[in-house]
PDB file of C-alpha atoms in Angstrom:
ATOM      1  CA  MET G  14     -19.727   5.411  -5.637  1.00 46.00           C
ATOM      2  CA  LEU G  15     -16.518   7.340  -4.993  1.00 47.00           C
ATOM      3  CA  PHE G  16     -14.570   6.477  -1.855  1.00 47.00           C
ATOM      4  CA  PRO G  17     -11.363   7.861  -0.359  1.00 45.00           C
ATOM      5  CA  ALA G  18      -8.680   5.354   0.575  1.00 41.00           C
ATOM      6  CA  ASN G  19      -9.866   5.295   4.167  1.00 45.00           C
ATOM      7  CA  GLN G  20     -12.124   7.220   6.492  1.00 47.00           C
ATOM      8  CA  PHE G  21      -9.758   7.042   9.442  1.00 48.00           C
ATOM      9  CA  VAL G  22      -6.403   8.788   9.573  1.00 49.00           C
ATOM     10  CA  VAL G  23      -4.142   6.502  11.628  1.00 55.00           C
ATOM     11  CA  VAL G  24      -5.490   6.683  15.199  1.00 66.00           C
ATOM     12  CA  VAL G  25      -8.114   9.392  14.536  1.00 80.00           C
ATOM     13  CA  ILE G  26      -6.337  12.034  16.630  1.00 83.00           C
ATOM     14  CA  PHE G  27      -8.216  15.333  16.498  1.00 86.00           C
ATOM     15  CA  VAL G  28      -5.805  18.241  15.902  1.00 82.00           C
ATOM     16  CA  GLN G  29      -6.440  21.869  14.970  1.00 78.00           C
ATOM     17  CA  ALA G  30      -3.973  24.407  13.569  1.00 70.00           C
ATOM     18  CA  HIS G  31      -1.101  25.717  15.702  1.00 70.00           C
ATOM     19  CA  ASN G  32      -0.932  29.445  16.473  1.00 69.00           C
ATOM     20  CA  ASP G  33       2.726  29.900  15.611  1.00 59.00           C
ATOM     21  CA  GLN G  34       3.912  33.372  16.608  1.00 52.00           C
ATOM     22  CA  GLU G  35       7.338  32.862  15.039  1.00 46.00           C
ATOM     23  CA  PRO G  36       7.939  33.504  11.315  1.00 46.00           C
ATOM     24  CA  ASP G  37       7.069  30.349   9.461  1.00 50.00           C
ATOM     25  CA  MET G  38       8.127  28.913   6.129  1.00 47.00           C
ATOM     26  CA  MET G  39       5.141  30.534   4.421  1.00 47.00           C
ATOM     27  CA  GLY G  40       6.593  33.991   5.038  1.00 51.00           C
ATOM     28  CA  GLY G  41       5.075  35.450   8.188  1.00 50.00           C
ATOM     29  CA  ALA G  42       4.154  34.917  11.807  1.00 48.00           C
ATOM     30  CA  GLY G  43       0.946  32.995  12.311  1.00 49.00           C
ATOM     31  CA  THR G  44       0.351  32.452   8.588  1.00 50.00           C
ATOM     32  CA  ILE G  45      -0.548  28.781   8.831  1.00 51.00           C
ATOM     33  CA  TYR G  46      -2.722  29.400  11.893  1.00 52.00           C
ATOM     34  CA  SER G  47      -4.664  32.241  10.287  1.00 55.00           C
ATOM     35  CA  GLN G  48      -5.236  30.187   7.149  1.00 54.00           C
ATOM     36  CA  GLY G  49      -6.484  27.319   9.278  1.00 52.00           C
ATOM     37  CA  GLN G  50      -8.935  29.369  11.307  1.00 56.00           C
ATOM     38  CA  SER G  51     -11.738  29.070   8.744  1.00 56.00           C
ATOM     39  CA  SER G  52     -11.421  25.290   8.946  1.00 57.00           C
ATOM     40  CA  PHE G  53     -11.278  25.555  12.743  1.00 59.00           C
ATOM     41  CA  THR G  54     -14.515  27.553  12.829  1.00 60.00           C
ATOM     42  CA  ARG G  55     -16.234  25.011  10.592  1.00 58.00           C
ATOM     43  CA  SER G  56     -15.020  22.150  12.759  1.00 64.00           C
ATOM     44  CA  LEU G  57     -16.485  23.760  15.884  1.00 71.00           C
ATOM     45  CA  SER G  58     -19.922  23.679  14.295  1.00 76.00           C
ATOM     46  CA  SER G  59     -19.489  20.024  13.320  1.00 79.00           C
ATOM     47  CA  GLU G  60     -17.743  18.873  16.526  1.00 87.00           C
ATOM     48  CA  GLN G  61     -19.541  17.181  19.409  1.00 91.00           C
ATOM     49  CA  PHE G  62     -17.155  16.987  22.342  1.00 94.00           C
ATOM     50  CA  THR G  63     -18.329  14.067  24.464  1.00 93.00           C
ATOM     51  CA  THR G  64     -17.631  12.563  27.877  1.00 92.00           C
ATOM     52  CA  PRO G  65     -14.997   9.781  27.801  1.00 94.00           C
ATOM     53  CA  ILE G  66     -16.193   6.237  28.288  1.00 93.00           C
ATOM     54  CA  ASP G  67     -15.092   6.120  31.949  1.00 92.00           C
ATOM     55  CA  TYR G  68     -17.290   9.199  32.696  1.00 92.00           C
ATOM     56  CA  ARG G  69     -14.602  10.800  34.851  1.00 91.00           C
ATOM     57  CA  ASN G  70     -14.459  14.490  35.661  1.00 93.00           C
ATOM     58  CA  ILE G  71     -12.397  16.008  32.821  1.00 94.00           C
ATOM     59  CA  THR G  72     -12.120  19.500  34.281  1.00 94.00           C
ATOM     60  CA  GLY G  73      -8.610  20.770  33.600  1.00 93.00           C
ATOM     61  CA  GLU G  74      -7.994  18.262  30.802  1.00 94.00           C
ATOM     62  CA  PHE G  75      -9.434  20.432  28.009  1.00 95.00           C
ATOM     63  CA  ILE G  76     -10.714  23.980  27.398  1.00 95.00           C
ATOM     64  CA  PRO G  77     -14.477  23.945  26.646  1.00 94.00           C
ATOM     65  CA  GLU G  78     -14.399  27.333  24.884  1.00 91.00           C
ATOM     66  CA  ASP G  79     -12.236  25.846  22.132  1.00 90.00           C
ATOM     67  CA  HIS G  80     -14.672  23.064  21.244  1.00 91.00           C
ATOM     68  CA  GLY G  81     -18.143  22.489  19.834  1.00 91.00           C
ATOM     69  CA  PHE G  82     -20.826  20.399  21.516  1.00 93.00           C
ATOM     70  CA  ASP G  83     -23.737  20.289  19.070  1.00 89.00           C
ATOM     71  CA  GLY G  84     -22.202  18.813  15.903  1.00 85.00           C
ATOM     72  CA  LEU G  85     -22.134  15.333  14.413  1.00 83.00           C
ATOM     73  CA  LEU G  86     -18.431  14.470  14.750  1.00 84.00           C
ATOM     74  CA  SER G  87     -17.734  13.018  18.204  1.00 90.00           C
ATOM     75  CA  VAL G  88     -14.457  13.978  19.901  1.00 93.00           C
ATOM     76  CA  ALA G  89     -13.389  12.615  23.284  1.00 94.00           C
ATOM     77  CA  LEU G  90     -10.478  12.306  25.687  1.00 95.00           C
ATOM     78  CA  PRO G  91      -8.939   8.902  26.517  1.00 92.00           C
ATOM     79  CA  GLY G  92     -11.416   6.590  28.207  1.00 89.00           C
ATOM     80  CA  TYR G  93      -9.252   5.026  30.897  1.00 85.00           C
ATOM     81  CA  SER G  94      -6.117   6.096  32.713  1.00 82.00           C
ATOM     82  CA  ARG G  95      -2.912   4.115  32.287  1.00 81.00           C
ATOM     83  CA  ALA G  96      -0.205   3.274  34.764  1.00 79.00           C
ATOM     84  CA  MET G  97       2.217   5.651  33.031  1.00 81.00           C
ATOM     85  CA  ASP G  98      -0.148   8.627  33.333  1.00 86.00           C
ATOM     86  CA  SER G  99       0.722   9.300  36.972  1.00 85.00           C
ATOM     87  CA  HIS G 100       4.439   9.185  36.137  1.00 84.00           C
ATOM     88  CA  MET G 101       3.964  11.704  33.316  1.00 86.00           C
ATOM     89  CA  ILE G 102       1.960  14.008  35.582  1.00 88.00           C
ATOM     90  CA  GLN G 103       4.667  13.795  38.241  1.00 90.00           C
ATOM     91  CA  ALA G 104       7.374  14.552  35.662  1.00 89.00           C
ATOM     92  CA  MET G 105       5.497  17.692  34.595  1.00 91.00           C
ATOM     93  CA  ALA G 106       5.225  18.767  38.241  1.00 90.00           C
ATOM     94  CA  ASP G 107       8.931  18.130  38.899  1.00 94.00           C
ATOM     95  CA  LEU G 108      10.283  19.564  35.621  1.00 93.00           C
ATOM     96  CA  PRO G 109       7.765  22.143  34.348  1.00 92.00           C
ATOM     97  CA  ASP G 110      10.376  23.934  32.227  1.00 92.00           C
ATOM     98  CA  LYS G 111      11.285  20.783  30.321  1.00 89.00           C
ATOM     99  CA  PHE G 112       7.861  19.130  30.316  1.00 88.00           C
ATOM    100  CA  PRO G 113       5.209  21.889  30.461  1.00 93.00           C
ATOM    101  CA  PHE G 114       1.571  20.893  30.873  1.00 93.00           C
ATOM    102  CA  ASN G 115      -0.732  21.879  28.002  1.00 93.00           C
ATOM    103  CA  GLU G 116      -4.360  21.856  29.088  1.00 94.00           C
ATOM    104  CA  ASP G 117      -5.653  21.739  25.511  1.00 94.00           C
ATOM    105  CA  TYR G 118      -3.454  21.530  22.400  1.00 90.00           C
ATOM    106  CA  ASN G 119      -6.499  22.443  20.301  1.00 88.00           C
ATOM    107  CA  SER G 120      -6.553  25.914  21.833  1.00 87.00           C
ATOM    108  CA  GLY G 121      -4.050  27.006  19.180  1.00 82.00           C
ATOM    109  CA  TYR G 122      -0.843  26.062  21.003  1.00 84.00           C
ATOM    110  CA  HIS G 123       0.512  22.541  20.539  1.00 84.00           C
ATOM    111  CA  LEU G 124       3.692  22.502  22.611  1.00 85.00           C
ATOM    112  CA  GLY G 125       3.698  20.664  25.909  1.00 89.00           C
ATOM    113  CA  ILE G 126       2.177  17.505  27.341  1.00 90.00           C
ATOM    114  CA  GLY G 127      -1.569  17.114  27.509  1.00 92.00           C
ATOM    115  CA  TRP G 128      -4.458  14.738  27.060  1.00 93.00           C
ATOM    116  CA  GLU G 129      -4.998  13.298  23.605  1.00 91.00           C
ATOM    117  CA  GLN G 130      -8.258  14.064  21.798  1.00 92.00           C
ATOM    118  CA  SER G 131      -9.630  11.586  19.272  1.00 90.00           C
ATOM    119  CA  THR G 132     -12.715  11.176  17.112  1.00 88.00           C
ATOM    120  CA  VAL G 133     -14.184   8.519  19.373  1.00 90.00           C
ATOM    121  CA  HIS G 134     -17.601   7.951  20.951  1.00 89.00           C
ATOM    122  CA  ASN G 135     -18.315   5.371  23.647  1.00 88.00           C
ATOM    123  CA  GLY G 136     -14.960   3.744  22.961  1.00 84.00           C
ATOM    124  CA  THR G 137     -15.634   3.350  19.231  1.00 86.00           C
ATOM    125  CA  GLN G 138     -13.804   5.144  16.422  1.00 86.00           C
ATOM    126  CA  ILE G 139     -15.966   7.626  14.543  1.00 83.00           C
ATOM    127  CA  SER G 140     -15.563   8.102  10.792  1.00 73.00           C
ATOM    128  CA  SER G 141     -17.466   9.950   8.090  1.00 68.00           C
ATOM    129  CA  GLU G 142     -19.488   6.767   7.612  1.00 69.00           C
ATOM    130  CA  THR G 143     -20.571   6.406  11.239  1.00 73.00           C
ATOM    131  CA  GLY G 144     -20.651  10.059  12.277  1.00 71.00           C
ATOM    132  CA  LEU G 145     -21.987  11.763   9.167  1.00 69.00           C
ATOM    133  CA  LYS G 146     -24.978   9.877   7.844  1.00 68.00           C
ATOM    134  CA  TYR G 147     -25.782  10.247   4.175  1.00 63.00           C
ATOM    135  CA  LEU G 148     -29.227  11.659   3.480  1.00 63.00           C
ATOM    136  CA  SER G 149     -28.907  10.459  -0.088  1.00 69.00           C
ATOM    137  CA  VAL G 150     -26.186   8.674  -2.016  1.00 69.00           C
ATOM    138  CA  LYS G 151     -25.673   9.611  -5.628  1.00 72.00           C
ATOM    139  CA  THR G 152     -24.225   6.915  -7.843  1.00 75.00           C
ATOM    140  CA  PHE G 153     -22.867   6.851 -11.383  1.00 77.00           C
ATOM    141  CA  ASP G 154     -22.605   4.079 -13.952  1.00 83.00           C
ATOM    142  CA  THR G 155     -19.923   5.325 -16.353  1.00 87.00           C
ATOM    143  CA  VAL G 156     -16.273   6.277 -16.022  1.00 86.00           C
ATOM    144  CA  GLU G 157     -14.220   8.140 -18.622  1.00 86.00           C
ATOM    145  CA  PHE G 158     -10.431   8.178 -18.592  1.00 85.00           C
ATOM    146  CA  THR G 159      -7.481   8.884 -20.849  1.00 87.00           C
ATOM    147  CA  GLN G 160      -3.857   7.784 -20.989  1.00 90.00           C
ATOM    148  CA  ASP G 161      -2.608  10.263 -23.586  1.00 90.00           C
ATOM    149  CA  ALA G 162      -3.711  13.713 -22.390  1.00 84.00           C
ATOM    150  CA  GLY G 163      -7.151  13.387 -23.916  1.00 84.00           C
ATOM    151  CA  GLU G 164      -6.324  12.250 -27.449  1.00 91.00           C
ATOM    152  CA  ILE G 165      -8.290   9.059 -26.864  1.00 94.00           C
ATOM    153  CA  ILE G 166     -11.130   8.939 -24.315  1.00 91.00           C
ATOM    154  CA  TYR G 167     -12.051   5.526 -22.940  1.00 93.00           C
ATOM    155  CA  THR G 168     -15.525   4.932 -21.529  1.00 92.00           C
ATOM    156  CA  LEU G 169     -16.347   2.090 -19.150  1.00 88.00           C
ATOM    157  CA  SER G 170     -19.882   1.089 -18.155  1.00 90.00           C
ATOM    158  CA  PRO G 171     -19.808  -2.079 -16.020  1.00 87.00           C
ATOM    159  CA  ALA G 172     -22.875  -4.253 -15.617  1.00 86.00           C
ATOM    160  CA  LYS G 173     -23.059  -3.903 -11.820  1.00 83.00           C
ATOM    161  CA  GLU G 174     -21.524  -0.975  -9.972  1.00 80.00           C
ATOM    162  CA  ILE G 175     -18.421   1.209  -9.884  1.00 80.00           C
ATOM    163  CA  LEU G 176     -16.350   1.591  -6.732  1.00 78.00           C
ATOM    164  CA  LEU G 177     -13.666   4.161  -7.396  1.00 74.00           C
ATOM    165  CA  SER G 178     -11.141   4.620  -4.576  1.00 76.00           C
ATOM    166  CA  ALA G 179      -8.355   7.123  -5.140  1.00 82.00           C
ATOM    167  CA  GLY G 180      -7.202   8.110  -1.666  1.00 80.00           C
ATOM    168  CA  SER G 181      -7.724  11.253   0.361  1.00 79.00           C
ATOM    169  CA  ILE G 182      -5.501  13.307  -1.972  1.00 82.00           C
ATOM    170  CA  ARG G 183      -6.405  11.979  -5.418  1.00 86.00           C
ATOM    171  CA  THR G 184     -10.133  11.646  -4.794  1.00 86.00           C
ATOM    172  CA  PRO G 185     -10.624  15.450  -4.830  1.00 90.00           C
ATOM    173  CA  HIS G 186      -8.588  15.596  -8.046  1.00 90.00           C
ATOM    174  CA  ILE G 187     -10.979  13.197  -9.745  1.00 88.00           C
ATOM    175  CA  LEU G 188     -13.985  15.104  -8.443  1.00 89.00           C
ATOM    176  CA  LEU G 189     -12.629  18.452  -9.620  1.00 93.00           C
ATOM    177  CA  TYR G 190     -11.607  17.188 -13.057  1.00 90.00           C
ATOM    178  CA  SER G 191     -15.085  15.689 -13.336  1.00 89.00           C
ATOM    179  CA  GLY G 192     -16.650  19.089 -12.745  1.00 93.00           C
ATOM    180  CA  ILE G 193     -17.634  18.484  -9.130  1.00 92.00           C
ATOM    181  CA  GLY G 194     -16.492  21.380  -6.958  1.00 94.00           C
ATOM    182  CA  ASP G 195     -16.695  25.154  -6.717  1.00 95.00           C
ATOM    183  CA  ALA G 196     -18.381  26.111  -9.990  1.00 96.00           C
ATOM    184  CA  ASP G 197     -16.694  29.517 -10.309  1.00 96.00           C
ATOM    185  CA  LYS G 198     -13.197  28.158  -9.707  1.00 95.00           C
ATOM    186  CA  LEU G 199     -13.737  25.244 -12.073  1.00 96.00           C
ATOM    187  CA  SER G 200     -14.937  27.569 -14.823  1.00 96.00           C
ATOM    188  CA  SER G 201     -11.933  29.843 -14.319  1.00 96.00           C
ATOM    189  CA  VAL G 202      -9.569  26.998 -15.276  1.00 95.00           C
ATOM    190  CA  GLY G 203     -11.622  25.701 -18.183  1.00 95.00           C
ATOM    191  CA  ILE G 204     -13.481  22.840 -16.470  1.00 94.00           C
ATOM    192  CA  THR G 205     -17.216  22.620 -17.109  1.00 94.00           C
ATOM    193  CA  PRO G 206     -19.043  22.413 -13.744  1.00 96.00           C
ATOM    194  CA  THR G 207     -21.447  19.508 -13.334  1.00 92.00           C
ATOM    195  CA  VAL G 208     -22.162  19.779  -9.599  1.00 91.00           C
ATOM    196  CA  HIS G 209     -21.562  22.928  -7.530  1.00 95.00           C
ATOM    197  CA  LEU G 210     -19.921  21.569  -4.365  1.00 91.00           C
ATOM    198  CA  PRO G 211     -17.599  24.233  -2.879  1.00 92.00           C
ATOM    199  CA  ASP G 212     -16.325  22.028  -0.038  1.00 87.00           C
ATOM    200  CA  VAL G 213     -14.428  19.656  -2.338  1.00 89.00           C
ATOM    201  CA  ARG G 214     -10.689  19.699  -1.459  1.00 84.00           C
ATOM    202  CA  LYS G 215     -11.198  21.955   1.571  1.00 81.00           C
ATOM    203  CA  ASN G 216     -11.845  19.733   4.572  1.00 70.00           C
ATOM    204  CA  LEU G 217      -8.937  17.303   4.841  1.00 72.00           C
ATOM    205  CA  THR G 218      -7.273  17.342   8.258  1.00 66.00           C
ATOM    206  CA  ASP G 219      -4.280  15.267   9.245  1.00 66.00           C
ATOM    207  CA  HIS G 220      -1.841  15.086  12.109  1.00 64.00           C
ATOM    208  CA  PRO G 221       1.840  14.264  12.611  1.00 69.00           C
ATOM    209  CA  ARG G 222       2.598  11.426  15.002  1.00 71.00           C
ATOM    210  CA  TYR G 223       5.925  10.135  16.240  1.00 74.00           C
ATOM    211  CA  ALA G 224       6.349   7.090  18.453  1.00 74.00           C
ATOM    212  CA  LEU G 225       9.013   7.341  21.152  1.00 77.00           C
ATOM    213  CA  ALA G 226      10.296   4.246  22.972  1.00 79.00           C
ATOM    214  CA  TRP G 227      12.087   3.888  26.300  1.00 77.00           C
ATOM    215  CA  THR G 228      13.558   0.973  28.211  1.00 80.00           C
ATOM    216  CA  ILE G 229      12.226   0.861  31.766  1.00 76.00           C
ATOM    217  CA  ASN G 230      12.461  -1.538  34.684  1.00 78.00           C
ATOM    218  CA  SER G 231       8.744  -2.277  34.961  1.00 72.00           C
ATOM    219  CA  THR G 232       6.244  -4.455  33.132  1.00 72.00           C
ATOM    220  CA  ASP G 233       3.319  -2.247  34.158  1.00 68.00           C
ATOM    221  CA  THR G 234       3.471   0.246  31.296  1.00 60.00           C
ATOM    222  CA  ILE G 235       0.026   0.204  29.706  1.00 57.00           C
TER     223      ILE G 235
END
């Protein structure tokens, strides 16, 4: 079996591409957003936006048109309010220019303060293992590798099973070099296709996260 390093990315925050109207480092306005739209469309079909665990009315906390509701990957807003939430809401009301409210950062515009969306269902983190059930699991019993650019090929066939974990970046590399991926693209670079699987290397999503700390005169912060 071939596993990535983990099936969660930090705190499983669900983030789509930002619609940046300013020229970006790739050479044009909205380049990153337009390139991410195909992934966004696919995620809508796989997303199942669910009610948070406290079953509160979430009107005004997200934009339904920017989400899917019939997929397998559960996405939800925070389950319970915290003491600091009311202070943040008041700050946005008092200083809207400095702290603008963003109803849904997955609408294509990230800037502002809004409610976090995570791949969670009923208070439990959802991963590819729990959210995307395998209909069948293909296994292999032999691994080939080289340490000198292919001059000598080593073959390993253990008596029990092989668990190969290479991380979310290197796992696709191993799959592609093994001929598992888009058959046409593999053939174009001299790799013999073994399994036509076009989605390899195309569905990784990640998110930036920065923790900010303040000193306050209250112990009721969570």
